JSON list of C-alpha atoms in Angstrom, two decimals:
[
{"chain": "A", "resi": 3, "resn": "MET", "atom": "CA", "xyz": [-2.91, 92.34, -144.73]},
{"chain": "A", "resi": 4, "resn": "GLU", "atom": "CA", "xyz": [0.53, 90.92, -143.26]},
{"chain": "A", "resi": 5, "resn": "ILE", "atom": "CA", "xyz": [3.92, 91.80, -145.23]},
{"chain": "A", "resi": 6, "resn": "GLU", "atom": "CA", "xyz": [6.15, 88.93, -145.03]},
{"chain": "A", "resi": 7, "resn": "ARG", "atom": "CA", "xyz": [9.94, 89.81, -144.56]},
{"chain": "A", "resi": 8, "resn": "GLU", "atom": "CA", "xyz": [12.75, 87.60, -145.13]},
{"chain": "A", "resi": 9, "resn": "PRO", "atom": "CA", "xyz": [14.39, 86.87, -141.69]},
{"chain": "A", "resi": 10, "resn": "LEU", "atom": "CA", "xyz": [17.49, 88.93, -141.17]},
{"chain": "A", "resi": 11, "resn": "THR", "atom": "CA", "xyz": [20.44, 86.60, -141.35]},
{"chain": "A", "resi": 12, "resn": "SER", "atom": "CA", "xyz": [23.92, 88.80, -141.10]},
{"chain": "A", "resi": 13, "resn": "SER", "atom": "CA", "xyz": [24.69, 91.01, -137.98]},
{"chain": "A", "resi": 14, "resn": "THR", "atom": "CA", "xyz": [25.40, 94.04, -140.38]},
{"chain": "A", "resi": 15, "resn": "GLU", "atom": "CA", "xyz": [21.57, 93.70, -141.49]},
{"chain": "A", "resi": 16, "resn": "ILE", "atom": "CA", "xyz": [20.31, 93.65, -138.24]},
{"chain": "A", "resi": 17, "resn": "GLU", "atom": "CA", "xyz": [22.37, 96.48, -137.27]},
{"chain": "A", "resi": 18, "resn": "ASN", "atom": "CA", "xyz": [21.37, 98.52, -140.26]},
{"chain": "A", "resi": 19, "resn": "HIS", "atom": "CA", "xyz": [17.71, 97.66, -139.73]},
{"chain": "A", "resi": 20, "resn": "GLU", "atom": "CA", "xyz": [17.78, 98.81, -136.02]},
{"chain": "A", "resi": 21, "resn": "GLY", "atom": "CA", "xyz": [19.70, 101.67, -137.06]},
{"chain": "A", "resi": 22, "resn": "ALA", "atom": "CA", "xyz": [16.93, 102.67, -139.71]},
{"chain": "A", "resi": 23, "resn": "ILE", "atom": "CA", "xyz": [14.19, 102.31, -137.11]},
{"chain": "A", "resi": 24, "resn": "ILE", "atom": "CA", "xyz": [16.01, 104.70, -134.83]},
{"chain": "A", "resi": 25, "resn": "GLU", "atom": "CA", "xyz": [16.82, 107.17, -137.45]},
{"chain": "A", "resi": 26, "resn": "ASP", "atom": "CA", "xyz": [13.19, 107.38, -138.42]},
{"chain": "A", "resi": 27, "resn": "LEU", "atom": "CA", "xyz": [12.02, 107.52, -134.68]},
{"chain": "A", "resi": 28, "resn": "ARG", "atom": "CA", "xyz": [14.57, 110.41, -134.09]},
{"chain": "A", "resi": 29, "resn": "ALA", "atom": "CA", "xyz": [13.45, 112.42, -137.36]},
{"chain": "A", "resi": 30, "resn": "SER", "atom": "CA", "xyz": [9.60, 112.14, -136.18]},
{"chain": "A", "resi": 31, "resn": "SER", "atom": "CA", "xyz": [10.63, 112.94, -132.51]},
{"chain": "A", "resi": 32, "resn": "GLN", "atom": "CA", "xyz": [12.23, 116.50, -132.88]},
{"chain": "A", "resi": 33, "resn": "ASN", "atom": "CA", "xyz": [9.20, 118.56, -131.05]},
{"chain": "A", "resi": 34, "resn": "PRO", "atom": "CA", "xyz": [7.91, 117.29, -127.95]},
{"chain": "A", "resi": 35, "resn": "LEU", "atom": "CA", "xyz": [4.69, 115.83, -127.52]},
{"chain": "A", "resi": 36, "resn": "SER", "atom": "CA", "xyz": [2.07, 117.68, -125.86]},
{"chain": "A", "resi": 37, "resn": "ASP", "atom": "CA", "xyz": [1.19, 116.44, -122.19]},
{"chain": "A", "resi": 38, "resn": "PRO", "atom": "CA", "xyz": [-2.14, 114.66, -121.91]},
{"chain": "A", "resi": 39, "resn": "THR", "atom": "CA", "xyz": [-4.33, 117.12, -119.80]},
{"chain": "A", "resi": 40, "resn": "GLU", "atom": "CA", "xyz": [-7.41, 115.33, -119.81]},
{"chain": "A", "resi": 41, "resn": "TRP", "atom": "CA", "xyz": [-6.77, 113.91, -116.45]},
{"chain": "A", "resi": 42, "resn": "LEU", "atom": "CA", "xyz": [-5.76, 117.19, -114.82]},
{"chain": "A", "resi": 43, "resn": "GLU", "atom": "CA", "xyz": [-9.03, 118.89, -115.99]},
{"chain": "A", "resi": 44, "resn": "LYS", "atom": "CA", "xyz": [-11.13, 115.99, -114.73]},
{"chain": "A", "resi": 45, "resn": "THR", "atom": "CA", "xyz": [-9.29, 116.07, -111.30]},
{"chain": "A", "resi": 46, "resn": "ILE", "atom": "CA", "xyz": [-9.67, 120.06, -111.02]},
{"chain": "A", "resi": 47, "resn": "GLU", "atom": "CA", "xyz": [-13.43, 119.72, -111.94]},
{"chain": "A", "resi": 48, "resn": "ARG", "atom": "CA", "xyz": [-13.70, 117.13, -109.40]},
{"chain": "A", "resi": 49, "resn": "ASN", "atom": "CA", "xyz": [-11.73, 118.53, -106.45]},
{"chain": "A", "resi": 50, "resn": "ILE", "atom": "CA", "xyz": [-12.18, 122.29, -106.54]},
{"chain": "A", "resi": 51, "resn": "LEU", "atom": "CA", "xyz": [-15.02, 123.88, -104.63]},
{"chain": "A", "resi": 52, "resn": "LEU", "atom": "CA", "xyz": [-15.71, 127.52, -105.58]},
{"chain": "A", "resi": 53, "resn": "THR", "atom": "CA", "xyz": [-17.52, 129.66, -102.88]},
{"chain": "A", "resi": 54, "resn": "THR", "atom": "CA", "xyz": [-17.10, 132.95, -101.21]},
{"chain": "A", "resi": 55, "resn": "VAL", "atom": "CA", "xyz": [-15.47, 134.02, -98.25]},
{"chain": "A", "resi": 56, "resn": "ASP", "atom": "CA", "xyz": [-18.73, 134.97, -96.89]},
{"chain": "A", "resi": 57, "resn": "ALA", "atom": "CA", "xyz": [-20.25, 131.75, -97.30]},
{"chain": "A", "resi": 58, "resn": "ALA", "atom": "CA", "xyz": [-17.01, 129.74, -95.71]},
{"chain": "A", "resi": 59, "resn": "ILE", "atom": "CA", "xyz": [-16.96, 131.69, -92.61]},
{"chain": "A", "resi": 60, "resn": "ASN", "atom": "CA", "xyz": [-20.86, 131.72, -92.08]},
{"chain": "A", "resi": 61, "resn": "TRP", "atom": "CA", "xyz": [-20.79, 127.74, -92.65]},
{"chain": "A", "resi": 62, "resn": "ALA", "atom": "CA", "xyz": [-18.26, 127.48, -89.98]},
{"chain": "A", "resi": 63, "resn": "ARG", "atom": "CA", "xyz": [-20.40, 129.91, -87.85]},
{"chain": "A", "resi": 64, "resn": "LYS", "atom": "CA", "xyz": [-23.74, 128.29, -88.10]},
{"chain": "A", "resi": 65, "resn": "THR", "atom": "CA", "xyz": [-22.56, 124.81, -87.92]},
{"chain": "A", "resi": 66, "resn": "SER", "atom": "CA", "xyz": [-20.40, 125.37, -84.49]},
{"chain": "A", "resi": 67, "resn": "LEU", "atom": "CA", "xyz": [-22.59, 127.42, -82.51]},
{"chain": "A", "resi": 68, "resn": "TRP", "atom": "CA", "xyz": [-21.21, 127.44, -78.85]},
{"chain": "A", "resi": 69, "resn": "PRO", "atom": "CA", "xyz": [-23.93, 128.23, -76.23]},
{"chain": "A", "resi": 70, "resn": "VAL", "atom": "CA", "xyz": [-23.79, 129.32, -72.93]},
{"chain": "A", "resi": 71, "resn": "THR", "atom": "CA", "xyz": [-27.34, 129.46, -70.92]},
{"chain": "A", "resi": 72, "resn": "ALA", "atom": "CA", "xyz": [-28.86, 131.87, -68.73]},
{"chain": "A", "resi": 73, "resn": "PHE", "atom": "CA", "xyz": [-31.91, 130.10, -67.51]},
{"chain": "A", "resi": 74, "resn": "THR", "atom": "CA", "xyz": [-33.74, 131.60, -64.32]},
{"chain": "A", "resi": 75, "resn": "ALA", "atom": "CA", "xyz": [-36.54, 129.20, -64.47]},
{"chain": "A", "resi": 76, "resn": "CYS", "atom": "CA", "xyz": [-38.63, 126.13, -66.04]},
{"chain": "A", "resi": 77, "resn": "CYS", "atom": "CA", "xyz": [-37.51, 126.49, -69.53]},
{"chain": "A", "resi": 78, "resn": "THR", "atom": "CA", "xyz": [-34.45, 125.14, -68.06]},
{"chain": "A", "resi": 79, "resn": "PHE", "atom": "CA", "xyz": [-36.06, 121.39, -68.56]},
{"chain": "A", "resi": 80, "resn": "GLU", "atom": "CA", "xyz": [-37.15, 121.96, -72.03]},
{"chain": "A", "resi": 81, "resn": "PHE", "atom": "CA", "xyz": [-33.57, 122.85, -73.15]},
{"chain": "A", "resi": 82, "resn": "ILE", "atom": "CA", "xyz": [-32.13, 119.72, -71.66]},
{"chain": "A", "resi": 83, "resn": "GLY", "atom": "CA", "xyz": [-34.95, 117.87, -73.24]},
{"chain": "A", "resi": 84, "resn": "ALA", "atom": "CA", "xyz": [-33.59, 119.27, -76.67]},
{"chain": "A", "resi": 85, "resn": "SER", "atom": "CA", "xyz": [-29.98, 118.41, -75.58]},
{"chain": "A", "resi": 86, "resn": "SER", "atom": "CA", "xyz": [-30.94, 114.83, -75.07]},
{"chain": "A", "resi": 87, "resn": "SER", "atom": "CA", "xyz": [-30.34, 112.01, -77.76]},
{"chain": "A", "resi": 88, "resn": "ARG", "atom": "CA", "xyz": [-34.20, 112.41, -78.92]},
{"chain": "A", "resi": 89, "resn": "PHE", "atom": "CA", "xyz": [-33.81, 115.61, -80.26]},
{"chain": "A", "resi": 90, "resn": "ASP", "atom": "CA", "xyz": [-29.79, 116.05, -80.34]},
{"chain": "A", "resi": 91, "resn": "ILE", "atom": "CA", "xyz": [-28.61, 119.78, -80.85]},
{"chain": "A", "resi": 92, "resn": "ALA", "atom": "CA", "xyz": [-25.08, 117.92, -81.34]},
{"chain": "A", "resi": 93, "resn": "ARG", "atom": "CA", "xyz": [-26.06, 117.81, -85.15]},
{"chain": "A", "resi": 94, "resn": "PHE", "atom": "CA", "xyz": [-25.87, 121.81, -85.05]},
{"chain": "A", "resi": 95, "resn": "GLY", "atom": "CA", "xyz": [-22.34, 121.50, -83.38]},
{"chain": "A", "resi": 96, "resn": "MET", "atom": "CA", "xyz": [-23.58, 122.71, -80.03]},
{"chain": "A", "resi": 97, "resn": "GLU", "atom": "CA", "xyz": [-23.37, 119.50, -77.87]},
{"chain": "A", "resi": 98, "resn": "VAL", "atom": "CA", "xyz": [-20.94, 121.26, -75.46]},
{"chain": "A", "resi": 99, "resn": "LEU", "atom": "CA", "xyz": [-22.41, 123.83, -73.33]},
{"chain": "A", "resi": 100, "resn": "ARG", "atom": "CA", "xyz": [-19.69, 126.31, -72.44]},
{"chain": "A", "resi": 101, "resn": "ALA", "atom": "CA", "xyz": [-18.54, 126.99, -69.12]},
{"chain": "A", "resi": 102, "resn": "SER", "atom": "CA", "xyz": [-17.71, 130.69, -69.60]},
{"chain": "A", "resi": 103, "resn": "PRO", "atom": "CA", "xyz": [-19.24, 133.03, -71.48]},
{"chain": "A", "resi": 104, "resn": "ARG", "atom": "CA", "xyz": [-15.79, 134.10, -72.83]},
{"chain": "A", "resi": 105, "resn": "GLN", "atom": "CA", "xyz": [-15.86, 130.87, -74.84]},
{"chain": "A", "resi": 106, "resn": "ALA", "atom": "CA", "xyz": [-19.44, 131.06, -76.31]},
{"chain": "A", "resi": 107, "resn": "ASP", "atom": "CA", "xyz": [-20.97, 132.78, -79.10]},
{"chain": "A", "resi": 108, "resn": "LEU", "atom": "CA", "xyz": [-24.77, 131.86, -78.25]},
{"chain": "A", "resi": 109, "resn": "LEU", "atom": "CA", "xyz": [-26.67, 133.25, -75.36]},
{"chain": "A", "resi": 110, "resn": "VAL", "atom": "CA", "xyz": [-29.87, 131.01, -74.81]},
{"chain": "A", "resi": 111, "resn": "CYS", "atom": "CA", "xyz": [-32.15, 132.65, -72.13]},
{"chain": "A", "resi": 112, "resn": "GLY", "atom": "CA", "xyz": [-35.27, 132.07, -70.68]},
{"chain": "A", "resi": 113, "resn": "GLY", "atom": "CA", "xyz": [-37.28, 132.25, -67.44]},
{"chain": "A", "resi": 114, "resn": "THR", "atom": "CA", "xyz": [-38.70, 135.22, -65.69]},
{"chain": "A", "resi": 115, "resn": "LEU", "atom": "CA", "xyz": [-35.77, 137.76, -65.29]},
{"chain": "A", "resi": 116, "resn": "THR", "atom": "CA", "xyz": [-36.05, 140.19, -62.34]},
{"chain": "A", "resi": 117, "resn": "TRP", "atom": "CA", "xyz": [-34.40, 143.65, -62.30]},
{"chain": "A", "resi": 118, "resn": "LYS", "atom": "CA", "xyz": [-32.11, 142.43, -59.60]},
{"chain": "A", "resi": 119, "resn": "MET", "atom": "CA", "xyz": [-30.76, 139.55, -62.01]},
{"chain": "A", "resi": 120, "resn": "ALA", "atom": "CA", "xyz": [-30.60, 141.92, -65.03]},
{"chain": "A", "resi": 121, "resn": "PRO", "atom": "CA", "xyz": [-27.08, 143.57, -64.38]},
{"chain": "A", "resi": 122, "resn": "GLN", "atom": "CA", "xyz": [-25.86, 139.83, -64.38]},
{"chain": "A", "resi": 123, "resn": "ILE", "atom": "CA", "xyz": [-27.30, 138.82, -67.72]},
{"chain": "A", "resi": 124, "resn": "LYS", "atom": "CA", "xyz": [-26.09, 142.12, -69.45]},
{"chain": "A", "resi": 125, "resn": "ARG", "atom": "CA", "xyz": [-22.74, 141.19, -67.99]},
{"chain": "A", "resi": 126, "resn": "LEU", "atom": "CA", "xyz": [-22.87, 138.01, -69.28]},
{"chain": "A", "resi": 127, "resn": "TYR", "atom": "CA", "xyz": [-23.79, 138.98, -72.89]},
{"chain": "A", "resi": 128, "resn": "GLU", "atom": "CA", "xyz": [-21.03, 141.87, -72.54]},
{"chain": "A", "resi": 129, "resn": "GLN", "atom": "CA", "xyz": [-18.49, 139.02, -71.88]},
{"chain": "A", "resi": 130, "resn": "MET", "atom": "CA", "xyz": [-19.23, 136.91, -75.03]},
{"chain": "A", "resi": 131, "resn": "ALA", "atom": "CA", "xyz": [-16.96, 137.39, -78.05]},
{"chain": "A", "resi": 132, "resn": "GLU", "atom": "CA", "xyz": [-18.12, 138.88, -81.25]},
{"chain": "A", "resi": 133, "resn": "PRO", "atom": "CA", "xyz": [-20.15, 137.92, -83.35]},
{"chain": "A", "resi": 134, "resn": "LYS", "atom": "CA", "xyz": [-22.69, 136.72, -80.82]},
{"chain": "A", "resi": 135, "resn": "TRP", "atom": "CA", "xyz": [-26.18, 135.80, -81.01]},
{"chain": "A", "resi": 136, "resn": "VAL", "atom": "CA", "xyz": [-29.28, 135.57, -78.34]},
{"chain": "A", "resi": 137, "resn": "ILE", "atom": "CA", "xyz": [-31.91, 133.16, -78.32]},
{"chain": "A", "resi": 138, "resn": "ALA", "atom": "CA", "xyz": [-34.98, 134.20, -76.10]},
{"chain": "A", "resi": 139, "resn": "MET", "atom": "CA", "xyz": [-36.70, 131.10, -75.07]},
{"chain": "A", "resi": 140, "resn": "GLY", "atom": "CA", "xyz": [-40.37, 131.13, -73.69]},
{"chain": "A", "resi": 141, "resn": "ALA", "atom": "CA", "xyz": [-42.79, 133.72, -72.83]},
{"chain": "A", "resi": 142, "resn": "CYS", "atom": "CA", "xyz": [-41.19, 135.07, -69.84]},
{"chain": "A", "resi": 143, "resn": "ALA", "atom": "CA", "xyz": [-38.03, 135.57, -71.93]},
{"chain": "A", "resi": 144, "resn": "ILE", "atom": "CA", "xyz": [-40.10, 137.17, -74.76]},
{"chain": "A", "resi": 145, "resn": "SER", "atom": "CA", "xyz": [-42.35, 139.33, -72.69]},
{"chain": "A", "resi": 146, "resn": "GLY", "atom": "CA", "xyz": [-42.42, 138.64, -68.98]},
{"chain": "A", "resi": 147, "resn": "GLY", "atom": "CA", "xyz": [-45.10, 135.90, -69.26]},
{"chain": "A", "resi": 148, "resn": "ILE", "atom": "CA", "xyz": [-47.70, 135.83, -66.88]},
{"chain": "A", "resi": 149, "resn": "PHE", "atom": "CA", "xyz": [-45.35, 138.23, -64.48]},
{"chain": "A", "resi": 150, "resn": "HIS", "atom": "CA", "xyz": [-45.12, 141.05, -66.90]},
{"chain": "A", "resi": 151, "resn": "ASP", "atom": "CA", "xyz": [-46.74, 143.63, -64.89]},
{"chain": "A", "resi": 152, "resn": "SER", "atom": "CA", "xyz": [-45.02, 143.00, -61.93]},
{"chain": "A", "resi": 153, "resn": "TYR", "atom": "CA", "xyz": [-42.71, 145.94, -60.54]},
{"chain": "A", "resi": 154, "resn": "SER", "atom": "CA", "xyz": [-39.77, 143.73, -60.20]},
{"chain": "A", "resi": 155, "resn": "VAL", "atom": "CA", "xyz": [-39.88, 141.64, -63.47]},
{"chain": "A", "resi": 156, "resn": "VAL", "atom": "CA", "xyz": [-38.20, 142.86, -66.64]},
{"chain": "A", "resi": 157, "resn": "PRO", "atom": "CA", "xyz": [-40.85, 142.56, -69.65]},
{"chain": "A", "resi": 158, "resn": "GLY", "atom": "CA", "xyz": [-38.49, 140.63, -71.99]},
{"chain": "A", "resi": 159, "resn": "TYR", "atom": "CA", "xyz": [-35.00, 140.07, -72.36]},
{"chain": "A", "resi": 160, "resn": "ASN", "atom": "CA", "xyz": [-35.02, 142.43, -75.12]},
{"chain": "A", "resi": 161, "resn": "HIS", "atom": "CA", "xyz": [-35.07, 145.58, -72.72]},
{"chain": "A", "resi": 162, "resn": "ILE", "atom": "CA", "xyz": [-31.47, 144.31, -71.39]},
{"chain": "A", "resi": 163, "resn": "VAL", "atom": "CA", "xyz": [-29.68, 142.58, -74.41]},
{"chain": "A", "resi": 164, "resn": "PRO", "atom": "CA", "xyz": [-30.42, 142.27, -78.10]},
{"chain": "A", "resi": 165, "resn": "VAL", "atom": "CA", "xyz": [-32.43, 139.33, -79.27]},
{"chain": "A", "resi": 166, "resn": "ASP", "atom": "CA", "xyz": [-31.90, 137.76, -82.39]},
{"chain": "A", "resi": 167, "resn": "VAL", "atom": "CA", "xyz": [-34.69, 135.00, -82.17]},
{"chain": "A", "resi": 168, "resn": "TYR", "atom": "CA", "xyz": [-37.66, 134.29, -80.15]},
{"chain": "A", "resi": 169, "resn": "VAL", "atom": "CA", "xyz": [-38.85, 131.07, -79.31]},
{"chain": "A", "resi": 170, "resn": "PRO", "atom": "CA", "xyz": [-42.78, 131.35, -77.89]},
{"chain": "A", "resi": 171, "resn": "GLY", "atom": "CA", "xyz": [-44.15, 128.99, -75.72]},
{"chain": "A", "resi": 172, "resn": "CYS", "atom": "CA", "xyz": [-44.86, 128.32, -71.93]},
{"chain": "A", "resi": 173, "resn": "PRO", "atom": "CA", "xyz": [-42.35, 126.53, -71.98]},
{"chain": "A", "resi": 174, "resn": "PRO", "atom": "CA", "xyz": [-41.52, 125.81, -75.63]},
{"chain": "A", "resi": 175, "resn": "ARG", "atom": "CA", "xyz": [-41.16, 122.16, -76.54]},
{"chain": "A", "resi": 176, "resn": "PRO", "atom": "CA", "xyz": [-37.55, 121.14, -77.73]},
{"chain": "A", "resi": 177, "resn": "GLU", "atom": "CA", "xyz": [-38.97, 120.85, -81.36]},
{"chain": "A", "resi": 178, "resn": "THR", "atom": "CA", "xyz": [-40.05, 124.79, -81.09]},
{"chain": "A", "resi": 179, "resn": "LEU", "atom": "CA", "xyz": [-36.42, 125.42, -79.56]},
{"chain": "A", "resi": 180, "resn": "LEU", "atom": "CA", "xyz": [-34.84, 123.23, -82.48]},
{"chain": "A", "resi": 181, "resn": "ALA", "atom": "CA", "xyz": [-36.99, 125.64, -84.92]},
{"chain": "A", "resi": 182, "resn": "GLY", "atom": "CA", "xyz": [-35.55, 128.66, -83.35]},
{"chain": "A", "resi": 183, "resn": "ILE", "atom": "CA", "xyz": [-32.09, 127.43, -83.76]},
{"chain": "A", "resi": 184, "resn": "GLU", "atom": "CA", "xyz": [-32.56, 126.58, -87.56]},
{"chain": "A", "resi": 185, "resn": "ASN", "atom": "CA", "xyz": [-34.10, 130.16, -87.82]},
{"chain": "A", "resi": 186, "resn": "LEU", "atom": "CA", "xyz": [-30.75, 131.68, -86.35]},
{"chain": "A", "resi": 187, "resn": "ARG", "atom": "CA", "xyz": [-28.67, 129.44, -88.47]},
{"chain": "A", "resi": 188, "resn": "ARG", "atom": "CA", "xyz": [-30.44, 131.06, -91.53]},
{"chain": "A", "resi": 189, "resn": "LYS", "atom": "CA", "xyz": [-29.98, 134.27, -90.12]},
{"chain": "A", "resi": 190, "resn": "ILE", "atom": "CA", "xyz": [-26.38, 133.50, -89.56]},
{"chain": "A", "resi": 191, "resn": "ALA", "atom": "CA", "xyz": [-25.76, 132.52, -93.27]},
{"chain": "A", "resi": 192, "resn": "GLN", "atom": "CA", "xyz": [-26.94, 135.97, -94.47]},
{"chain": "A", "resi": 193, "resn": "ASN", "atom": "CA", "xyz": [-24.30, 137.75, -92.64]},
{"chain": "A", "resi": 194, "resn": "SER", "atom": "CA", "xyz": [-21.37, 139.60, -94.62]},
{"chain": "A", "resi": 195, "resn": "ILE", "atom": "CA", "xyz": [-17.76, 140.35, -93.71]},
{"chain": "A", "resi": 196, "resn": "LYS", "atom": "CA", "xyz": [-18.18, 143.42, -95.64]},
{"chain": "A", "resi": 197, "resn": "LYS", "atom": "CA", "xyz": [-20.04, 145.12, -93.22]},
{"chain": "A", "resi": 198, "resn": "SER", "atom": "CA", "xyz": [-17.64, 147.43, -91.16]},
{"chain": "A", "resi": 199, "resn": "GLY", "atom": "CA", "xyz": [-17.19, 146.42, -87.49]},
{"chain": "A", "resi": 200, "resn": "THR", "atom": "CA", "xyz": [-19.45, 144.01, -85.81]},
{"chain": "A", "resi": 201, "resn": "LYS", "atom": "CA", "xyz": [-22.71, 142.73, -86.55]},
{"chain": "A", "resi": 202, "resn": "ARG", "atom": "CA", "xyz": [-24.15, 145.24, -84.01]}
]
């Protein structure tokens, strides 16, 4: 229901009316109003991610593996196939093969390893920065393959360097290598910085 008011005619009435409105406002505004914080709480809920330091570091490590290769035989071609656009190891952050082991944290090795070549593989591993991981790709890398009983062949890279993931096959297909990389990523995700020293 609207209340009809008589229009104010004199300037004194207008001033008195405005003064009354101002005094009412002053009387009701002695205490500050609380700030509306709903928008802030919604912003915080939308933009804050809670995690652990372990999870953040492991996520960074598993999504940006920097590989260096040590292939002495035919598994090289299957690794090249895994690097191509059809299988695309770039999605794991490992599209650039490192030119130096000092820039790498993943050693992918495969092929028959002779005892004469073993010191170079060990040196390659030792030059990599911690933390570092090794994938042994193919039967020759895992156990020496068909040459395992030869006097000149190392019966597996794990006699020279610690191996994290074994990828079986002769040679293993690119899909098998991708499964091995995924296994390594799961292993990296379980690491913790609480452990003293390095992972080995």
